Short mmCIF file of C-alpha atoms in Angstrom, two decimals:
data_model
loop_
_atom_site.label_atom_id
_atom_site.label_comp_id
_atom_site.label_asym_id
_atom_site.label_seq_id
_atom_site.Cartn_x
_atom_site.Cartn_y
_atom_site.Cartn_z
CA MET G 1 -16.04 -2.02 21.26
CA PRO G 2 -14.45 -0.16 24.21
CA SER G 3 -16.71 1.69 26.62
CA PRO G 4 -17.05 5.45 26.13
CA GLY G 5 -14.09 7.42 27.51
CA ARG G 6 -11.80 4.39 27.71
CA LYS G 7 -8.82 3.90 25.41
CA GLU G 8 -8.77 0.71 23.42
CA PRO G 9 -5.41 -1.13 23.72
CA ALA G 10 -2.96 -0.25 20.96
CA VAL G 11 -2.40 -3.92 20.14
CA ALA G 12 -6.12 -4.45 19.49
CA LEU G 13 -6.29 -1.33 17.36
CA ALA G 14 -3.26 -2.42 15.34
CA THR G 15 -4.81 -5.85 14.77
CA ARG G 16 -8.03 -4.26 13.55
CA ALA G 17 -6.08 -1.94 11.26
CA ARG G 18 -4.20 -4.87 9.70
CA SER G 19 -7.47 -6.80 9.28
CA THR G 20 -9.13 -3.84 7.57
CA SER G 21 -6.18 -3.41 5.22
CA ARG G 22 -6.23 -7.08 4.26
CA SER G 23 -9.99 -7.02 3.68
CA SER G 24 -9.63 -4.01 1.40
CA ILE G 25 -6.88 -5.70 -0.57
CA ALA G 26 -8.93 -8.90 -0.90
CA SER G 27 -12.05 -7.05 -2.06
CA CYS G 28 -10.26 -5.15 -4.76
CA GLY G 29 -8.18 -8.11 -5.90
CA THR G 30 -10.89 -9.63 -8.08
CA SER G 31 -11.34 -6.35 -9.97
CA TRP G 32 -7.93 -6.45 -11.65
CA THR G 33 -6.90 -10.12 -11.81
CA GLY G 34 -9.23 -10.77 -14.72
CA SER G 35 -7.59 -8.10 -16.84
CA LEU G 36 -4.13 -9.63 -16.40
CA SER G 37 -4.92 -12.67 -18.52
CA SER G 38 -6.10 -10.47 -21.39
CA ASN G 39 -3.07 -8.15 -21.20
CA PRO G 40 0.22 -10.09 -21.04
CA ASN G 41 2.34 -6.92 -21.15
CA ARG G 42 0.60 -5.48 -18.13
CA ARG G 43 0.94 -8.76 -16.31
CA GLY G 44 4.68 -8.78 -16.99
CA ARG G 45 5.08 -5.26 -15.65
CA ILE G 46 3.13 -6.09 -12.51
CA MET G 47 5.12 -9.26 -11.89
CA GLN G 48 8.36 -7.32 -12.33
CA ALA G 49 7.19 -4.70 -9.85
CA MET G 50 6.19 -7.38 -7.36
CA SER G 51 9.60 -9.00 -7.73
CA SER G 52 11.35 -5.69 -7.08
CA ALA G 53 9.16 -5.10 -4.05
CA GLY G 54 10.16 -8.46 -2.62
CA SER G 55 13.79 -7.34 -2.52
CA SER G 56 12.89 -4.57 -0.05
CA GLN G 57 10.56 -6.57 2.18
CA PRO G 58 11.66 -4.90 5.45
CA GLU G 59 10.91 -1.46 3.97
CA ALA G 60 7.50 -2.62 2.78
CA GLU G 61 6.75 -4.01 6.25
CA LEU G 62 7.82 -0.70 7.78
CA ARG G 63 5.39 1.18 5.49
CA VAL G 64 2.56 -1.09 6.65
CA ALA G 65 3.53 -0.52 10.28
CA VAL G 66 3.55 3.27 9.80
CA ALA G 67 0.08 3.08 8.22
CA GLU G 68 -1.11 1.06 11.22
CA MET G 69 0.45 3.60 13.55
CA PHE G 70 -1.47 6.48 11.92
CA SER G 71 -4.71 4.52 12.18
CA VAL G 72 -4.10 3.60 15.83
CA PHE G 73 -2.94 7.04 16.91
CA GLN G 74 -5.99 8.68 15.33
CA ARG G 75 -8.13 6.55 17.64
CA LEU G 76 -5.90 6.90 20.69
CA PHE G 77 -5.25 10.65 20.53
CA THR G 78 -8.23 11.80 18.38
CA HIS G 79 -7.99 15.54 17.60
CA ARG G 80 -4.62 15.86 19.32
CA TRP G 81 -3.17 13.67 16.58
CA THR G 82 -5.17 14.88 13.58
CA SER G 83 -4.58 18.55 14.38
CA ALA G 84 -0.82 18.01 14.12
CA PHE G 85 -0.49 15.32 11.45
CA ASN G 86 -3.60 15.54 9.28
CA ASP G 87 -1.89 16.41 5.96
CA ASP G 88 -0.56 14.51 2.96
CA LYS G 89 3.10 15.00 3.89
CA ALA G 90 2.84 13.74 7.47
CA ARG G 91 2.93 9.99 6.77
CA PRO G 92 5.89 10.13 4.31
CA ALA G 93 7.77 12.31 6.80
CA TRP G 94 7.19 9.84 9.63
CA PHE G 95 8.20 6.93 7.43
CA ALA G 96 11.42 8.69 6.43
CA ALA G 97 12.24 9.50 10.06
CA LEU G 98 11.63 5.95 11.29
CA ARG G 99 13.55 4.44 8.37
CA ALA G 100 16.48 6.79 9.01
CA ALA G 101 16.49 5.65 12.64
CA GLY G 102 16.81 2.05 11.41
CA LEU G 103 13.59 0.88 13.04
CA THR G 104 11.90 -2.37 12.05
CA ALA G 105 8.17 -3.00 11.82
CA VAL G 106 8.39 -5.05 15.02
CA GLU G 107 9.97 -2.13 16.89
CA VAL G 108 7.35 0.31 15.56
CA ARG G 109 4.53 -1.90 16.87
CA ALA G 110 6.28 -2.18 20.22
CA GLY G 111 6.48 1.61 20.31
CA MET G 112 2.77 1.83 19.52
CA ALA G 113 1.99 -0.31 22.56
CA ARG G 114 4.13 1.91 24.81
CA ALA G 115 2.61 5.09 23.35
CA SER G 116 -0.87 3.95 24.39
CA GLN G 117 0.03 5.06 27.93
CA LEU G 118 0.66 8.67 26.85
CA GLU G 119 -1.79 11.55 27.12
CA TRP G 120 -0.37 13.44 24.14
CA PRO G 121 0.90 12.01 20.83
CA PRO G 122 4.69 11.74 20.61
CA THR G 123 6.90 13.52 18.12
CA ALA G 124 8.91 11.38 15.72
CA GLY G 125 12.00 11.66 17.93
CA GLU G 126 10.05 10.72 21.06
CA PHE G 127 8.46 7.80 19.26
CA VAL G 128 11.85 6.44 18.18
CA LYS G 129 12.84 6.33 21.86
CA LEU G 130 9.62 4.47 22.66
CA CYS G 131 10.35 1.94 19.93
CA ARG G 132 13.93 1.43 21.03
CA PRO G 133 14.34 2.14 24.75
CA ALA G 134 17.80 3.06 25.97
CA VAL G 135 19.76 0.00 26.99
CA PRO G 136 21.87 -0.21 30.15
CA SER G 137 25.60 0.25 29.76
CA SER G 138 27.76 -2.84 29.60
CA LEU G 139 28.96 -2.26 33.18
CA GLU G 140 25.41 -1.81 34.49
CA ALA G 141 24.28 -4.92 32.63
CA LEU G 142 27.21 -6.96 33.98
CA THR G 143 26.46 -5.85 37.53
CA GLU G 144 22.86 -6.96 37.13
CA ALA G 145 23.92 -10.27 35.58
CA ALA G 146 26.34 -10.90 38.46
CA THR G 147 23.51 -10.27 40.92
CA TRP G 148 21.44 -12.87 39.05
CA ALA G 149 24.31 -15.36 39.15
CA ARG G 150 24.49 -15.03 42.95
CA GLY G 151 20.77 -15.79 43.23
CA ALA G 152 19.92 -12.30 44.51
CA HIS G 153 17.99 -11.13 41.42
CA ASP G 154 14.22 -10.69 41.53
CA GLY G 155 13.80 -11.86 37.91
CA ALA G 156 12.70 -8.45 36.58
CA TRP G 157 15.44 -7.63 34.07
CA SER G 158 16.09 -3.98 33.29
CA HIS G 159 16.26 -4.93 29.59
CA PRO G 160 15.65 -8.22 27.74
CA ALA G 161 19.19 -8.15 26.33
CA VAL G 162 20.66 -8.18 29.85
CA GLY G 163 18.81 -11.34 30.81
CA ALA G 164 19.59 -12.98 27.49
CA ALA G 165 23.32 -12.26 27.85
CA ALA G 166 23.36 -13.53 31.43
CA ARG G 167 21.63 -16.78 30.49
CA ALA G 168 23.88 -17.26 27.45
CA ILE G 169 27.03 -16.99 29.58
CA GLY G 170 25.68 -18.93 32.54
CA SER G 171 25.84 -18.38 36.27
CA TRP G 172 29.02 -20.43 36.76
CA LYS G 173 31.13 -18.25 34.46
CA LEU G 174 29.59 -15.10 35.87
CA ARG G 175 30.70 -16.19 39.34
CA ASN G 176 34.10 -17.72 38.58
CA LEU G 177 35.77 -16.13 35.55
CA PRO G 178 38.53 -13.60 36.20
CA GLU G 179 37.21 -10.06 36.16
CA ARG G 180 39.04 -9.04 32.99
CA ASP G 181 38.00 -12.16 31.06
CA LEU G 182 34.41 -11.86 32.24
CA ALA G 183 34.19 -8.19 31.23
CA ALA G 184 35.38 -9.01 27.70
CA LEU G 185 33.09 -12.03 27.34
CA PHE G 186 30.03 -10.25 28.71
CA GLY G 187 30.63 -7.10 26.67
CA ASN G 188 30.75 -9.12 23.44
CA THR G 189 27.73 -11.27 24.31
CA TYR G 190 25.68 -8.33 25.54
CA GLY G 191 26.43 -6.34 22.39
CA GLN G 192 25.21 -9.23 20.24
CA MET G 193 22.00 -9.52 22.27
CA VAL G 194 21.31 -5.79 21.94
CA GLU G 195 21.74 -6.00 18.17
CA ARG G 196 19.43 -9.00 17.98
CA TYR G 197 16.86 -7.16 20.09
CA HIS G 198 16.95 -4.15 17.78
CA ARG G 199 16.45 -6.46 14.78
CA GLY G 200 13.30 -7.78 16.43
CA GLU G 201 14.67 -11.28 17.04
CA MET G 202 13.45 -13.46 19.88
CA LEU G 203 16.30 -13.57 22.37
CA ASP G 204 15.22 -16.91 23.83
CA VAL G 205 16.17 -18.56 20.52
CA PRO G 206 19.96 -19.03 20.35
CA PRO G 207 21.69 -17.95 17.13
CA THR G 208 23.07 -20.58 14.78
CA LEU G 209 26.75 -21.12 15.54
CA ALA G 210 29.28 -22.31 12.98
CA LEU G 211 32.06 -24.78 13.69
CA PRO G 212 35.61 -23.41 13.71
CA ALA G 213 37.23 -23.31 10.28
CA GLU G 214 39.91 -25.72 11.49
CA ILE G 215 40.07 -28.13 14.41
CA ARG G 216 43.40 -29.60 15.45
CA THR G 217 44.01 -32.01 18.29
CA THR G 218 47.43 -33.62 18.53
CA THR G 219 48.45 -36.66 20.55
CA PRO G 220 52.11 -36.98 21.54
CA ARG G 221 53.96 -39.88 19.98
CA GLY G 222 53.78 -43.02 22.08
CA VAL G 223 50.68 -41.90 23.98
CA ALA G 224 47.53 -43.93 23.38
CA PRO G 225 44.60 -41.90 22.11
CA PRO G 226 41.46 -41.64 24.22
CA ALA G 227 39.29 -44.77 24.21
CA PRO G 228 36.51 -43.31 21.97
CA VAL G 229 39.12 -42.17 19.43
CA ALA G 230 40.88 -45.55 19.49
CA ALA G 231 37.56 -47.33 18.96
CA ALA G 232 36.72 -45.07 16.00
CA ILE G 233 40.14 -45.69 14.44
CA ALA G 234 39.77 -49.46 14.85
CA ASP G 235 36.31 -49.35 13.30
CA CYS G 236 37.59 -47.38 10.27
CA ALA G 237 40.51 -49.80 9.84
CA SER G 238 38.14 -52.75 9.96
CA ARG G 239 35.82 -51.22 7.34
CA LEU G 240 38.79 -50.47 5.07
CA GLY G 241 40.33 -53.90 5.56
CA VAL G 242 43.66 -52.61 6.81
CA SER G 243 45.67 -53.59 9.87
CA LEU G 244 47.03 -51.14 12.39
#
């Protein structure tokens, strides 16, 4: 338990809130599972509802995160929170606002951690900004990445997406590509990293890349193919029993 007058970290409060929710679910689970076996129709309806819920998993996760947020903010801001949002319509209104903003449960929990530094509870609009901080412009991000490529960066990135884009492109390209080509490449890569960040993905994990739909490499007539290719052709011919 935190000492009197000291705020408990939002992450610890969120963990306790999730634990309490799971304990409550576990304790009440035994009270209704027995009735399912004696009522097949009810069991079918429940299974159908559970199946439908699975199709909107992100929304269900967001609802849990909003419930955690209310529990955490009640402890962090005490009467300052309850005096403004202690009514039945407050939680659905917050959920609707955060869903409309396109936030994920991961972003909501990140916003909760940042809100723990505030003296007064945020409004829904202020909280959205805490969950999804403004990202640097593409030009600002490229300037920072170029500084990193020259070895003059202190390692404290202004935004995780900037560092992820810089590492994905590499210091050599950042130093040597023509300005126009680099701006196009960095803008595309940086945009992808920002989107991944907003989806709650870990930017240190590279995305799965697909091979091109078609790969063509031609060798002019009369020119011997590269040694590895020639060896592969000879091996195939030998396995098929044909002569070249």
